Short mmCIF file of C-alpha atoms in Angstrom, two decimals:
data_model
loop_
_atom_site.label_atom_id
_atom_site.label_comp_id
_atom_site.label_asym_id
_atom_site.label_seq_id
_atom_site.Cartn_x
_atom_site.Cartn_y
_atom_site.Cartn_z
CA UNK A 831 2.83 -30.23 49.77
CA UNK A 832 5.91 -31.16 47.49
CA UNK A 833 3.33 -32.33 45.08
CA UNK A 834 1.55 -29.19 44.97
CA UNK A 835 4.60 -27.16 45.09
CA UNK A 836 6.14 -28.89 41.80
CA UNK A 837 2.80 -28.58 40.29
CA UNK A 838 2.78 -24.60 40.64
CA UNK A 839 6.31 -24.66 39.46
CA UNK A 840 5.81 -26.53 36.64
CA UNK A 841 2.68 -24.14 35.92
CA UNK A 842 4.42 -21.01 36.27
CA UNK A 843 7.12 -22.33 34.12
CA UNK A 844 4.49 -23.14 31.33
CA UNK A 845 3.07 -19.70 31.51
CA UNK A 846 6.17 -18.77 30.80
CA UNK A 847 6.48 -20.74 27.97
CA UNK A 848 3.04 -19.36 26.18
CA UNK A 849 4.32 -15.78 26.71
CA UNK A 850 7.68 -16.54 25.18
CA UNK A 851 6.03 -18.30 22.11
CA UNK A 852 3.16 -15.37 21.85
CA UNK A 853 6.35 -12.96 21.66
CA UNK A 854 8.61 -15.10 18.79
CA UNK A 855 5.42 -15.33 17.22
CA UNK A 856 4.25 -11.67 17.27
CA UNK A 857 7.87 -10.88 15.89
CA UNK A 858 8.45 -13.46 12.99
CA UNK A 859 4.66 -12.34 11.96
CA UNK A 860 6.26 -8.25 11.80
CA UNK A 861 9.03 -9.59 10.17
CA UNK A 862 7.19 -11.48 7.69
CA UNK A 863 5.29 -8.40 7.06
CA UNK A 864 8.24 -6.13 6.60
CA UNK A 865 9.76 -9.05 3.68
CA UNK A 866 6.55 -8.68 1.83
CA UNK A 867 6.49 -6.23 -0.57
CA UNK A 868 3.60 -4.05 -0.07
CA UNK A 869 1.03 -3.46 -3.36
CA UNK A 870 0.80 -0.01 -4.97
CA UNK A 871 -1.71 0.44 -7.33
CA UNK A 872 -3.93 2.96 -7.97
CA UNK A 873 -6.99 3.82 -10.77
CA UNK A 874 -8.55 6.83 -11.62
CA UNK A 875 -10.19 9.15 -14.11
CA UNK A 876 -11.45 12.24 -15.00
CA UNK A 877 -15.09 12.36 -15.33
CA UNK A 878 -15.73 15.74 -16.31
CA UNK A 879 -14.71 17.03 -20.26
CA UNK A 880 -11.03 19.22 -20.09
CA UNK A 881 -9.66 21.09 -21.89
CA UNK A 882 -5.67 21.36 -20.96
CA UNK A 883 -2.99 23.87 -22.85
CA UNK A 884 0.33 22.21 -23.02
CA UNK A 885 1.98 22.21 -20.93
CA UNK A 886 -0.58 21.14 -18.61
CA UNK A 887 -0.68 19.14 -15.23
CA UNK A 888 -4.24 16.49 -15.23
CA UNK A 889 -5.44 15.64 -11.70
CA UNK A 890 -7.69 12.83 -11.56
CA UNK A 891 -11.44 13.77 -10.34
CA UNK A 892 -12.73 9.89 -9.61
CA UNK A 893 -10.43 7.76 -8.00
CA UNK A 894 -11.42 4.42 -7.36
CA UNK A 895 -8.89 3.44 -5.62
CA UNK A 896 -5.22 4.07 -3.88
CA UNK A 897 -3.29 1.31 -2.64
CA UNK A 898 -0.59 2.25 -1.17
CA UNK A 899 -1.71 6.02 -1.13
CA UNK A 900 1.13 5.96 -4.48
CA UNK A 901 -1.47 8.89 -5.73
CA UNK A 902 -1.60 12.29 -4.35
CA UNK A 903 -5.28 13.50 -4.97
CA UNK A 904 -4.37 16.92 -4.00
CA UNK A 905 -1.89 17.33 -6.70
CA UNK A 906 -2.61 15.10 -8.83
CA UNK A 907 0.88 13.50 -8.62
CA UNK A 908 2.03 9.84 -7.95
CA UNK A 909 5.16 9.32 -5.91
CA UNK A 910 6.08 5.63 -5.78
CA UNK A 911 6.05 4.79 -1.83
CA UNK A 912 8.84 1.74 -2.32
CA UNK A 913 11.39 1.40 -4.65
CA UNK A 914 11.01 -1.29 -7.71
CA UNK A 915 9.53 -0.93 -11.20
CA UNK A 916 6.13 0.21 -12.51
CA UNK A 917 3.69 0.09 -15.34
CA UNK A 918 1.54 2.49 -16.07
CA UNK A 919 -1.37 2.15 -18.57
CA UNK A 920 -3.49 4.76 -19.61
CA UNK A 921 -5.48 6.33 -22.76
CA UNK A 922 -7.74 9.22 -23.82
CA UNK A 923 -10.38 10.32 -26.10
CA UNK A 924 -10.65 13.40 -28.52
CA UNK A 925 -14.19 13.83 -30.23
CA UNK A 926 -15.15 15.61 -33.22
CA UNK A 927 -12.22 17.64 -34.62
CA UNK A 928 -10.13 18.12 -31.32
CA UNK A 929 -7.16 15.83 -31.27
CA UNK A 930 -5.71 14.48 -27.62
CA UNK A 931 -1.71 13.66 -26.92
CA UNK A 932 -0.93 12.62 -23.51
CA UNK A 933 2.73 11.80 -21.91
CA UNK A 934 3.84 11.07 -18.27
CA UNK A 935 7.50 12.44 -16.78
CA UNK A 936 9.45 10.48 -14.60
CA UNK A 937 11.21 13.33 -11.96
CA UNK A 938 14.11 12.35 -9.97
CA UNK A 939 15.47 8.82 -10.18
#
């Protein structure tokens, strides 16, 4: 009976154990998430031909894809979701005698 009693104890005591370490490990995993910076990226174009009058605002009709849901498909603007710096590349195409100038404004700061 003292046998079998210790045995339990000792069993109950290692259950206890596993839960503690599932816990630490469920938290140092969050916070191991919450120190990695997350990735925001996003790509898209406009498929169809435009034609814009300055000053005009070009939404994206193709998106490929959002990480970080930076890009606002709606509007057409991109809001960066975490602070830190970004690069932006981009170009565009005039044929026959039109001509194409493109520039992107920073708001706020």
């Amino acid at each position: 009976p003292q046998l079998e009693q210790k045995d339990a104890q000792l069993e109950q005591k290692d259950a206890q154990q596993d839960l503690e370490l599932q816990n630490n490990t469920a938290q140092l995993l969050q916070q191991l998430d919450d120190a990695v910076t997350p990735l925001v990226a996003f790509n898209a174009q406009v498929k169809s031909y435009q034609t814009l009058s300055p000053p005009a605002h070009l939404k994206f009709d193709n998106v490929l894809y959002n990480q970080g849901d930076g890009y606002d498909v709606n509007t057409g603007d991109f809001t960066a979701p975490v602070s830190g710096t970004y690069v932006f590349y981009f170009h565009t195409r005039a044929d026959g005698s039109h001509y194409a100038s493109i520039s992107m404004i920073a708001k706020g700061g």
